[in-house]
PDB file of C-alpha atoms in Angstrom:
ATOM      1  CA  MET A  16       0.000   0.000   0.000  1.00  0.00           C
ATOM      2  CA  SER A  17       1.393   3.392  -0.971  1.00  0.00           C
ATOM      3  CA  THR A  18       1.814   6.353   1.362  1.00  0.00           C
ATOM      4  CA  LYS A  19      -0.957   8.157  -0.522  1.00  0.00           C
ATOM      5  CA  ASP A  20      -3.390   5.298   0.188  1.00  0.00           C
ATOM      6  CA  VAL A  21      -2.522   5.323   3.912  1.00  0.00           C
ATOM      7  CA  VAL A  22      -3.229   9.055   4.118  1.00  0.00           C
ATOM      8  CA  ARG A  23      -6.529   8.555   2.301  1.00  0.00           C
ATOM      9  CA  ASP A  24      -7.574   5.768   4.728  1.00  0.00           C
ATOM     10  CA  ALA A  25      -6.625   7.898   7.722  1.00  0.00           C
ATOM     11  CA  ASP A  26      -8.655  10.802   6.401  1.00  0.00           C
ATOM     12  CA  ALA A  27     -11.677   8.520   5.940  1.00  0.00           C
ATOM     13  CA  ASP A  28     -11.729   7.792   9.695  1.00  0.00           C
ATOM     14  CA  LEU A  29     -10.910  11.341  10.745  1.00  0.00           C
ATOM     15  CA  GLN A  30     -13.715  13.436  12.248  1.00  0.00           C
ATOM     16  CA  VAL A  31     -13.160  17.154  12.567  1.00  0.00           C
ATOM     17  CA  TYR A  32     -15.214  19.158  15.089  1.00  0.00           C
ATOM     18  CA  SER A  33     -15.353  22.883  14.469  1.00  0.00           C
ATOM     19  CA  PRO A  34     -15.801  25.399  17.339  1.00  0.00           C
ATOM     20  CA  HIS A  35     -19.171  25.100  19.001  1.00  0.00           C
ATOM     21  CA  ARG A  36     -22.040  27.212  17.749  1.00  0.00           C
ATOM     22  CA  ALA A  37     -25.794  26.972  17.617  1.00  0.00           C
ATOM     23  CA  GLY A  38     -27.236  25.521  14.450  1.00  0.00           C
ATOM     24  CA  LEU A  39     -28.981  22.506  13.027  1.00  0.00           C
ATOM     25  CA  PRO A  40     -26.945  19.656  11.543  1.00  0.00           C
ATOM     26  CA  ARG A  41     -27.651  18.202   8.111  1.00  0.00           C
ATOM     27  CA  PHE A  42     -30.801  16.161   8.599  1.00  0.00           C
ATOM     28  CA  GLY A  43     -29.927  13.325   6.231  1.00  0.00           C
ATOM     29  CA  PRO A  44     -26.665  12.163   7.825  1.00  0.00           C
ATOM     30  CA  TYR A  45     -27.935  12.971  11.320  1.00  0.00           C
ATOM     31  CA  PHE A  46     -31.073  10.827  11.133  1.00  0.00           C
ATOM     32  CA  ARG A  47     -29.263   8.012   9.343  1.00  0.00           C
ATOM     33  CA  ASP A  48     -26.773   7.944  12.177  1.00  0.00           C
ATOM     34  CA  LEU A  49     -29.619   8.221  14.697  1.00  0.00           C
ATOM     35  CA  ARG A  50     -31.385   5.232  13.191  1.00  0.00           C
ATOM     36  CA  ALA A  51     -28.201   3.173  13.047  1.00  0.00           C
ATOM     37  CA  ARG A  52     -27.518   3.822  16.731  1.00  0.00           C
ATOM     38  CA  LEU A  53     -31.001   3.092  18.085  1.00  0.00           C
ATOM     39  CA  PRO A  54     -29.704  -0.176  19.619  1.00  0.00           C
ATOM     40  CA  PHE A  55     -27.317   1.986  21.649  1.00  0.00           C
ATOM     41  CA  ALA A  56     -30.297   3.910  23.079  1.00  0.00           C
ATOM     42  CA  ALA A  57     -32.062   0.628  23.837  1.00  0.00           C
ATOM     43  CA  GLU A  58     -29.041  -0.768  25.694  1.00  0.00           C
ATOM     44  CA  SER A  59     -28.650   2.481  27.628  1.00  0.00           C
ATOM     45  CA  SER A  60     -32.302   2.250  28.637  1.00  0.00           C
ATOM     46  CA  LYS A  61     -31.908  -1.380  29.708  1.00  0.00           C
ATOM     47  CA  ALA A  62     -28.910  -0.414  31.826  1.00  0.00           C
ATOM     48  CA  SER A  63     -30.983   2.295  33.544  1.00  0.00           C
ATOM     49  CA  ILE A  64     -33.753  -0.200  34.247  1.00  0.00           C
ATOM     50  CA  ARG A  65     -31.295  -2.716  35.676  1.00  0.00           C
ATOM     51  CA  ALA A  66     -29.660  -0.016  37.810  1.00  0.00           C
ATOM     52  CA  ALA A  67     -33.064   0.847  39.274  1.00  0.00           C
ATOM     53  CA  HIS A  68     -33.780  -2.873  39.950  1.00  0.00           C
ATOM     54  CA  SER A  69     -36.913  -2.546  37.791  1.00  0.00           C
ATOM     55  CA  GLN A  70     -36.416  -6.041  36.370  1.00  0.00           C
ATOM     56  CA  THR A  71     -36.612  -7.746  39.760  1.00  0.00           C
ATOM     57  CA  VAL A  72     -39.892  -8.911  41.300  1.00  0.00           C
ATOM     58  CA  PHE A  73     -39.824  -6.260  44.016  1.00  0.00           C
ATOM     59  CA  GLY A  74     -38.788  -3.630  41.508  1.00  0.00           C
ATOM     60  CA  GLN A  75     -41.774  -4.469  39.299  1.00  0.00           C
ATOM     61  CA  LEU A  76     -44.075  -4.413  42.320  1.00  0.00           C
ATOM     62  CA  TRP A  77     -42.827  -0.987  43.376  1.00  0.00           C
ATOM     63  CA  LEU A  78     -43.608   0.399  39.919  1.00  0.00           C
ATOM     64  CA  ILE A  79     -47.210  -0.573  40.623  1.00  0.00           C
ATOM     65  CA  ILE A  80     -47.448   0.071  44.356  1.00  0.00           C
ATOM     66  CA  ASN A  81     -46.044   3.598  44.274  1.00  0.00           C
ATOM     67  CA  PRO A  82     -48.620   5.163  41.899  1.00  0.00           C
ATOM     68  CA  LEU A  83     -51.335   2.905  43.328  1.00  0.00           C
ATOM     69  CA  LEU A  84     -50.801   4.341  46.814  1.00  0.00           C
ATOM     70  CA  MET A  85     -50.932   7.837  45.353  1.00  0.00           C
ATOM     71  CA  SER A  86     -54.192   6.896  43.654  1.00  0.00           C
ATOM     72  CA  PHE A  87     -55.706   5.908  46.999  1.00  0.00           C
ATOM     73  CA  VAL A  88     -54.606   9.247  48.480  1.00  0.00           C
ATOM     74  CA  TYR A  89     -56.260  11.198  45.662  1.00  0.00           C
ATOM     75  CA  PHE A  90     -59.307   8.937  45.915  1.00  0.00           C
ATOM     76  CA  LEU A  91     -59.697   9.857  49.576  1.00  0.00           C
ATOM     77  CA  LEU A  92     -59.380  13.537  48.702  1.00  0.00           C
ATOM     78  CA  VAL A  93     -62.090  13.192  46.061  1.00  0.00           C
ATOM     79  CA  VAL A  94     -64.346  11.365  48.515  1.00  0.00           C
ATOM     80  CA  ILE A  95     -63.803  13.884  51.310  1.00  0.00           C
ATOM     81  CA  ILE A  96     -63.817  17.088  49.250  1.00  0.00           C
ATOM     82  CA  GLY A  97     -66.001  16.116  46.303  1.00  0.00           C
ATOM     83  CA  GLY A  98     -68.350  13.836  48.152  1.00  0.00           C
ATOM     84  CA  ARG A  99     -68.230  11.174  45.442  1.00  0.00           C
ATOM     85  CA  GLY A 100     -66.647   7.741  45.580  1.00  0.00           C
ATOM     86  CA  GLY A 101     -66.946   4.193  44.375  1.00  0.00           C
ATOM     87  CA  ILE A 102     -64.852   1.779  42.377  1.00  0.00           C
ATOM     88  CA  ASP A 103     -65.530   3.705  39.144  1.00  0.00           C
ATOM     89  CA  VAL A 104     -63.886   6.828  40.545  1.00  0.00           C
ATOM     90  CA  LEU A 105     -60.931   4.855  41.884  1.00  0.00           C
ATOM     91  CA  ALA A 106     -60.450   3.096  38.534  1.00  0.00           C
ATOM     92  CA  HIS A 107     -60.543   6.462  36.745  1.00  0.00           C
ATOM     93  CA  ILE A 108     -57.859   7.897  39.039  1.00  0.00           C
ATOM     94  CA  VAL A 109     -55.659   4.800  38.756  1.00  0.00           C
ATOM     95  CA  SER A 110     -55.897   4.712  34.948  1.00  0.00           C
ATOM     96  CA  GLY A 111     -55.106   8.408  34.562  1.00  0.00           C
ATOM     97  CA  LEU A 112     -52.341   8.462  37.142  1.00  0.00           C
ATOM     98  CA  PHE A 113     -50.488   5.544  35.557  1.00  0.00           C
ATOM     99  CA  VAL A 114     -50.271   7.207  32.137  1.00  0.00           C
ATOM    100  CA  PHE A 115     -49.445  10.532  33.756  1.00  0.00           C
ATOM    101  CA  HIS A 116     -46.477   8.844  35.421  1.00  0.00           C
ATOM    102  CA  LEU A 117     -45.317   7.801  31.956  1.00  0.00           C
ATOM    103  CA  VAL A 118     -45.113  11.460  30.910  1.00  0.00           C
ATOM    104  CA  SER A 119     -43.751  12.796  34.206  1.00  0.00           C
ATOM    105  CA  GLY A 120     -41.193   9.986  34.393  1.00  0.00           C
ATOM    106  CA  SER A 121     -40.036  10.817  30.866  1.00  0.00           C
ATOM    107  CA  MET A 122     -39.700  14.466  31.878  1.00  0.00           C
ATOM    108  CA  SER A 123     -37.631  13.838  35.000  1.00  0.00           C
ATOM    109  CA  ALA A 124     -35.389  11.210  33.368  1.00  0.00           C
ATOM    110  CA  GLY A 125     -35.069  13.253  30.183  1.00  0.00           C
ATOM    111  CA  ALA A 126     -34.086  16.418  32.045  1.00  0.00           C
ATOM    112  CA  SER A 127     -31.029  14.721  33.536  1.00  0.00           C
ATOM    113  CA  SER A 128     -30.195  12.557  30.523  1.00  0.00           C
ATOM    114  CA  VAL A 129     -27.553  14.917  29.105  1.00  0.00           C
ATOM    115  CA  THR A 130     -26.061  16.318  32.310  1.00  0.00           C
ATOM    116  CA  GLY A 131     -25.920  12.815  33.753  1.00  0.00           C
ATOM    117  CA  GLY A 132     -24.088  11.485  30.712  1.00  0.00           C
ATOM    118  CA  GLY A 133     -21.304  14.047  30.603  1.00  0.00           C
ATOM    119  CA  ARG A 134     -18.453  11.541  30.213  1.00  0.00           C
ATOM    120  CA  LEU A 135     -20.272   9.743  27.434  1.00  0.00           C
ATOM    121  CA  ILE A 136     -20.834  12.994  25.552  1.00  0.00           C
ATOM    122  CA  MET A 137     -17.230  14.114  25.853  1.00  0.00           C
ATOM    123  CA  ASN A 138     -15.752  10.770  24.799  1.00  0.00           C
ATOM    124  CA  MET A 139     -18.070   9.508  22.068  1.00  0.00           C
ATOM    125  CA  ALA A 140     -19.455  10.909  18.827  1.00  0.00           C
ATOM    126  CA  PHE A 141     -23.133  10.053  18.370  1.00  0.00           C
ATOM    127  CA  PRO A 142     -26.458  11.892  17.894  1.00  0.00           C
ATOM    128  CA  ARG A 143     -27.220  13.283  21.341  1.00  0.00           C
ATOM    129  CA  LEU A 144     -30.956  13.016  20.682  1.00  0.00           C
ATOM    130  CA  LEU A 145     -30.575   9.350  21.579  1.00  0.00           C
ATOM    131  CA  MET A 146     -30.239  10.337  25.243  1.00  0.00           C
ATOM    132  CA  PRO A 147     -33.736  11.801  25.827  1.00  0.00           C
ATOM    133  CA  MET A 148     -35.150   9.059  23.588  1.00  0.00           C
ATOM    134  CA  SER A 149     -33.502   6.476  25.835  1.00  0.00           C
ATOM    135  CA  ALA A 150     -35.040   8.175  28.886  1.00  0.00           C
ATOM    136  CA  VAL A 151     -38.520   7.968  27.331  1.00  0.00           C
ATOM    137  CA  ARG A 152     -37.990   4.303  26.497  1.00  0.00           C
ATOM    138  CA  THR A 153     -37.093   3.667  30.138  1.00  0.00           C
ATOM    139  CA  ALA A 154     -40.238   5.436  31.335  1.00  0.00           C
ATOM    140  CA  PHE A 155     -42.361   3.462  28.859  1.00  0.00           C
ATOM    141  CA  PHE A 156     -41.061   0.078  30.006  1.00  0.00           C
ATOM    142  CA  ARG A 157     -41.577   1.126  33.620  1.00  0.00           C
ATOM    143  CA  PHE A 158     -45.180   1.921  32.678  1.00  0.00           C
ATOM    144  CA  LEU A 159     -45.953  -1.453  31.062  1.00  0.00           C
ATOM    145  CA  PRO A 160     -46.307  -3.438  34.352  1.00  0.00           C
ATOM    146  CA  THR A 161     -49.141  -1.099  35.374  1.00  0.00           C
ATOM    147  CA  LEU A 162     -51.374  -2.009  32.420  1.00  0.00           C
ATOM    148  CA  PRO A 163     -52.705  -5.252  33.973  1.00  0.00           C
ATOM    149  CA  VAL A 164     -53.675  -3.282  37.086  1.00  0.00           C
ATOM    150  CA  VAL A 165     -55.813  -0.934  34.982  1.00  0.00           C
ATOM    151  CA  LEU A 166     -57.581  -3.900  33.385  1.00  0.00           C
ATOM    152  CA  VAL A 167     -58.165  -5.522  36.778  1.00  0.00           C
ATOM    153  CA  MET A 168     -59.658  -2.277  38.099  1.00  0.00           C
ATOM    154  CA  LYS A 169     -61.917  -2.072  35.045  1.00  0.00           C
ATOM    155  CA  ALA A 170     -63.124  -5.618  35.700  1.00  0.00           C
ATOM    156  CA  PHE A 171     -64.654  -4.423  38.988  1.00  0.00           C
ATOM    157  CA  THR A 172     -66.586  -1.624  37.295  1.00  0.00           C
ATOM    158  CA  ASP A 173     -69.798  -1.811  35.284  1.00  0.00           C
ATOM    159  CA  GLU A 174     -68.113  -0.565  32.097  1.00  0.00           C
ATOM    160  CA  GLU A 175     -68.349  -2.717  28.990  1.00  0.00           C
ATOM    161  CA  TRP A 176     -65.432  -4.404  27.243  1.00  0.00           C
ATOM    162  CA  GLY A 177     -64.993  -4.109  23.507  1.00  0.00           C
ATOM    163  CA  PRO A 178     -62.487  -3.956  20.636  1.00  0.00           C
ATOM    164  CA  GLN A 179     -62.590  -0.143  20.742  1.00  0.00           C
ATOM    165  CA  MET A 180     -60.416  -0.350  23.853  1.00  0.00           C
ATOM    166  CA  LEU A 181     -57.469  -1.191  21.590  1.00  0.00           C
ATOM    167  CA  LEU A 182     -57.695   2.321  20.147  1.00  0.00           C
ATOM    168  CA  GLY A 183     -56.352   3.501  23.484  1.00  0.00           C
ATOM    169  CA  LEU A 184     -52.944   2.468  22.153  1.00  0.00           C
ATOM    170  CA  VAL A 185     -53.178   5.405  19.745  1.00  0.00           C
ATOM    171  CA  PHE A 186     -53.411   7.885  22.613  1.00  0.00           C
ATOM    172  CA  LEU A 187     -50.643   6.006  24.389  1.00  0.00           C
ATOM    173  CA  GLY A 188     -48.544   6.491  21.246  1.00  0.00           C
ATOM    174  CA  PHE A 189     -49.406  10.201  21.267  1.00  0.00           C
ATOM    175  CA  MET A 190     -48.100  10.457  24.841  1.00  0.00           C
ATOM    176  CA  VAL A 191     -44.863   8.644  23.980  1.00  0.00           C
ATOM    177  CA  ILE A 192     -44.202  10.940  20.993  1.00  0.00           C
ATOM    178  CA  PHE A 193     -45.103  13.971  23.099  1.00  0.00           C
ATOM    179  CA  SER A 194     -42.762  12.760  25.867  1.00  0.00           C
ATOM    180  CA  ILE A 195     -39.815  12.595  23.443  1.00  0.00           C
ATOM    181  CA  GLY A 196     -40.324  16.248  22.575  1.00  0.00           C
ATOM    182  CA  ILE A 197     -40.799  17.497  26.136  1.00  0.00           C
ATOM    183  CA  ALA A 198     -37.844  15.391  27.368  1.00  0.00           C
ATOM    184  CA  SER A 199     -35.635  16.918  24.646  1.00  0.00           C
ATOM    185  CA  ILE A 200     -36.642  20.443  25.665  1.00  0.00           C
ATOM    186  CA  LEU A 201     -35.996  19.800  29.356  1.00  0.00           C
ATOM    187  CA  ALA A 202     -32.673  18.069  28.646  1.00  0.00           C
ATOM    188  CA  THR A 203     -31.507  21.162  26.753  1.00  0.00           C
ATOM    189  CA  LEU A 204     -32.719  23.576  29.427  1.00  0.00           C
ATOM    190  CA  GLN A 205     -31.005  21.533  32.135  1.00  0.00           C
ATOM    191  CA  VAL A 206     -27.654  22.058  30.418  1.00  0.00           C
ATOM    192  CA  TYR A 207     -28.064  25.843  30.576  1.00  0.00           C
ATOM    193  CA  PHE A 208     -30.104  26.129  33.783  1.00  0.00           C
ATOM    194  CA  ARG A 209     -29.115  23.444  36.274  1.00  0.00           C
ATOM    195  CA  ASP A 210     -32.099  24.148  38.527  1.00  0.00           C
ATOM    196  CA  THR A 211     -34.572  23.031  35.866  1.00  0.00           C
ATOM    197  CA  SER A 212     -34.963  19.561  37.373  1.00  0.00           C
ATOM    198  CA  SER A 213     -35.537  21.104  40.811  1.00  0.00           C
ATOM    199  CA  PHE A 214     -38.654  22.902  39.565  1.00  0.00           C
ATOM    200  CA  LEU A 215     -40.070  19.864  37.779  1.00  0.00           C
ATOM    201  CA  PRO A 216     -41.853  18.305  40.815  1.00  0.00           C
ATOM    202  CA  PHE A 217     -43.834  21.498  41.375  1.00  0.00           C
ATOM    203  CA  PHE A 218     -44.637  21.864  37.685  1.00  0.00           C
ATOM    204  CA  THR A 219     -45.747  18.246  37.289  1.00  0.00           C
ATOM    205  CA  ARG A 220     -47.928  18.430  40.417  1.00  0.00           C
ATOM    206  CA  ILE A 221     -49.768  21.470  39.053  1.00  0.00           C
ATOM    207  CA  TRP A 222     -50.050  19.771  35.668  1.00  0.00           C
ATOM    208  CA  LEU A 223     -51.549  16.696  37.333  1.00  0.00           C
ATOM    209  CA  TYR A 224     -54.260  18.785  38.993  1.00  0.00           C
ATOM    210  CA  MET A 225     -55.059  20.443  35.643  1.00  0.00           C
ATOM    211  CA  SER A 226     -55.416  17.094  33.856  1.00  0.00           C
ATOM    212  CA  PRO A 227     -58.469  14.768  33.891  1.00  0.00           C
ATOM    213  CA  ILE A 228     -57.168  12.426  36.575  1.00  0.00           C
ATOM    214  CA  ILE A 229     -58.846  13.352  39.864  1.00  0.00           C
ATOM    215  CA  TRP A 230     -61.692  14.847  37.841  1.00  0.00           C
ATOM    216  CA  THR A 231     -63.319  13.776  34.586  1.00  0.00           C
ATOM    217  CA  VAL A 232     -63.645  15.426  31.208  1.00  0.00           C
ATOM    218  CA  ASP A 233     -67.436  15.463  31.539  1.00  0.00           C
ATOM    219  CA  SER A 234     -67.266  17.278  34.870  1.00  0.00           C
ATOM    220  CA  VAL A 235     -65.507  20.179  33.153  1.00  0.00           C
ATOM    221  CA  GLN A 236     -67.479  20.239  29.925  1.00  0.00           C
ATOM    222  CA  THR A 237     -70.865  20.143  31.675  1.00  0.00           C
ATOM    223  CA  GLY A 238     -70.115  21.355  35.218  1.00  0.00           C
ATOM    224  CA  LYS A 239     -69.567  24.683  36.911  1.00  0.00           C
ATOM    225  CA  PHE A 240     -66.096  24.975  35.335  1.00  0.00           C
ATOM    226  CA  GLU A 241     -67.504  24.795  31.821  1.00  0.00           C
ATOM    227  CA  ARG A 242     -66.064  28.220  30.991  1.00  0.00           C
ATOM    228  CA  PHE A 243     -62.576  26.737  31.295  1.00  0.00           C
ATOM    229  CA  ALA A 244     -63.330  23.768  29.027  1.00  0.00           C
ATOM    230  CA  ASP A 245     -61.936  25.293  25.830  1.00  0.00           C
ATOM    231  CA  LEU A 246     -58.839  26.552  27.648  1.00  0.00           C
ATOM    232  CA  LEU A 247     -58.073  23.075  28.963  1.00  0.00           C
ATOM    233  CA  LEU A 248     -59.012  21.416  25.682  1.00  0.00           C
ATOM    234  CA  TYR A 249     -56.593  23.410  23.546  1.00  0.00           C
ATOM    235  CA  GLY A 250     -54.100  24.609  26.160  1.00  0.00           C
ATOM    236  CA  ASN A 251     -53.368  21.425  28.098  1.00  0.00           C
ATOM    237  CA  PRO A 252     -51.926  18.615  25.939  1.00  0.00           C
ATOM    238  CA  LEU A 253     -52.776  15.955  28.522  1.00  0.00           C
ATOM    239  CA  PHE A 254     -56.431  16.982  28.660  1.00  0.00           C
ATOM    240  CA  THR A 255     -57.154  15.233  25.370  1.00  0.00           C
ATOM    241  CA  MET A 256     -54.452  12.557  25.626  1.00  0.00           C
ATOM    242  CA  VAL A 257     -55.318  11.319  29.115  1.00  0.00           C
ATOM    243  CA  GLY A 258     -59.008  11.976  28.523  1.00  0.00           C
ATOM    244  CA  GLY A 259     -58.987   9.978  25.284  1.00  0.00           C
ATOM    245  CA  TRP A 260     -57.038   7.145  26.915  1.00  0.00           C
ATOM    246  CA  THR A 261     -59.487   6.953  29.834  1.00  0.00           C
ATOM    247  CA  GLU A 262     -62.592   7.070  27.663  1.00  0.00           C
ATOM    248  CA  LEU A 263     -61.356   4.251  25.434  1.00  0.00           C
ATOM    249  CA  VAL A 264     -59.663   1.904  27.897  1.00  0.00           C
ATOM    250  CA  LEU A 265     -61.825   2.442  30.958  1.00  0.00           C
ATOM    251  CA  GLU A 266     -65.209   3.606  29.676  1.00  0.00           C
ATOM    252  CA  GLY A 267     -65.155   1.833  26.304  1.00  0.00           C
ATOM    253  CA  THR A 268     -66.376   4.923  24.444  1.00  0.00           C
ATOM    254  CA  ILE A 269     -64.778   6.580  21.425  1.00  0.00           C
ATOM    255  CA  PRO A 270     -63.715  10.199  22.040  1.00  0.00           C
ATOM    256  CA  SER A 271     -64.849  13.041  19.806  1.00  0.00           C
ATOM    257  CA  PRO A 272     -62.774  13.796  16.669  1.00  0.00           C
ATOM    258  CA  THR A 273     -61.509  16.942  18.389  1.00  0.00           C
ATOM    259  CA  PHE A 274     -59.639  14.817  20.924  1.00  0.00           C
ATOM    260  CA  TRP A 275     -57.868  12.888  18.158  1.00  0.00           C
ATOM    261  CA  VAL A 276     -56.893  15.982  16.179  1.00  0.00           C
ATOM    262  CA  VAL A 277     -55.751  18.051  19.169  1.00  0.00           C
ATOM    263  CA  SER A 278     -53.744  15.149  20.617  1.00  0.00           C
ATOM    264  CA  ALA A 279     -52.031  14.486  17.278  1.00  0.00           C
ATOM    265  CA  CYS A 280     -51.165  18.162  16.824  1.00  0.00           C
ATOM    266  CA  TRP A 281     -49.737  18.482  20.325  1.00  0.00           C
ATOM    267  CA  SER A 282     -47.700  15.268  20.165  1.00  0.00           C
ATOM    268  CA  VAL A 283     -46.211  15.837  16.723  1.00  0.00           C
ATOM    269  CA  GLY A 284     -45.750  19.570  17.268  1.00  0.00           C
ATOM    270  CA  ILE A 285     -43.903  19.223  20.574  1.00  0.00           C
ATOM    271  CA  ALA A 286     -41.830  16.312  19.237  1.00  0.00           C
ATOM    272  CA  VAL A 287     -40.692  18.365  16.229  1.00  0.00           C
ATOM    273  CA  VAL A 288     -40.065  21.576  18.174  1.00  0.00           C
ATOM    274  CA  GLY A 289     -38.310  19.772  21.025  1.00  0.00           C
ATOM    275  CA  SER A 290     -36.101  17.702  18.724  1.00  0.00           C
ATOM    276  CA  LEU A 291     -35.084  20.693  16.612  1.00  0.00           C
ATOM    277  CA  PHE A 292     -34.374  22.766  19.723  1.00  0.00           C
ATOM    278  CA  PHE A 293     -32.231  19.973  21.154  1.00  0.00           C
ATOM    279  CA  MET A 294     -30.385  19.366  17.871  1.00  0.00           C
ATOM    280  CA  SER A 295     -29.658  23.068  17.422  1.00  0.00           C
ATOM    281  CA  ARG A 296     -27.871  23.258  20.792  1.00  0.00           C
ATOM    282  CA  GLU A 297     -26.276  19.836  21.172  1.00  0.00           C
ATOM    283  CA  ARG A 298     -22.908  20.939  19.739  1.00  0.00           C
ATOM    284  CA  GLU A 299     -22.475  23.127  22.836  1.00  0.00           C
ATOM    285  CA  PHE A 300     -23.198  20.390  25.357  1.00  0.00           C
ATOM    286  CA  ALA A 301     -19.605  19.103  25.654  1.00  0.00           C
ATOM    287  CA  VAL A 302     -18.351  22.632  26.368  1.00  0.00           C
ATOM    288  CA  ARG A 303     -21.008  23.473  28.921  1.00  0.00           C
ATOM    289  CA  LEU A 304     -20.799  20.178  30.790  1.00  0.00           C
TER     290      LEU A 304
END
């Protein structure tokens, strides 16, 4: 092999990183690389699950017991303050709280995904968007053990079972796509503002109270808070996503077309905005970490 060939081979493996600046990478090479490295995100997620002992029997039980205990607390509040109770109310709270934990878990894990992987970022070249995506995958697999509990709770209610319940997977998909976008935004903000994760518990608690979990969609649309119905419908992404999930899986009814359209717009819109925001700043991460 000639000296010229050696230089050419060395140049083929050489990656040059220019000084950091904000800006979007070329989408074609970026997403090809992202797709090729999806197994890396999956393995990173599996490592996080193993580190949290979520694959053990007691770890799986805790994933169910923790939100279930919170559901009982909110159920007691609804009984005491609202004066309404019963297994239907408890099943509604449990179903909504489990999917809400999917979103909130993605937010908290996504916020620390970049700052917690500083050594990985500084020593490896890969699309950083894999890190919040890995966090969402972890939250999703921690959510899966709670699904049988929702079905068991439904079995004790008077609601009918039917094939339309499978459409609830569409709203679950909306929440996963939405979570990728919101996790990407929070991961970027955490790099610049390290107190972002400290404010998340307060933000998620307020968001929980504004979502149809301890109250129902019908209670807003036909009750004394009817004047806020449009604000919640179009201003709160989880109003339609959690509401659509609950109506399909728990009540066995198909939501109005507005719920489908609004949920799709929120999930895709936040995913696109969050991903582009993350990608435009990721070249600065190694410097700021």
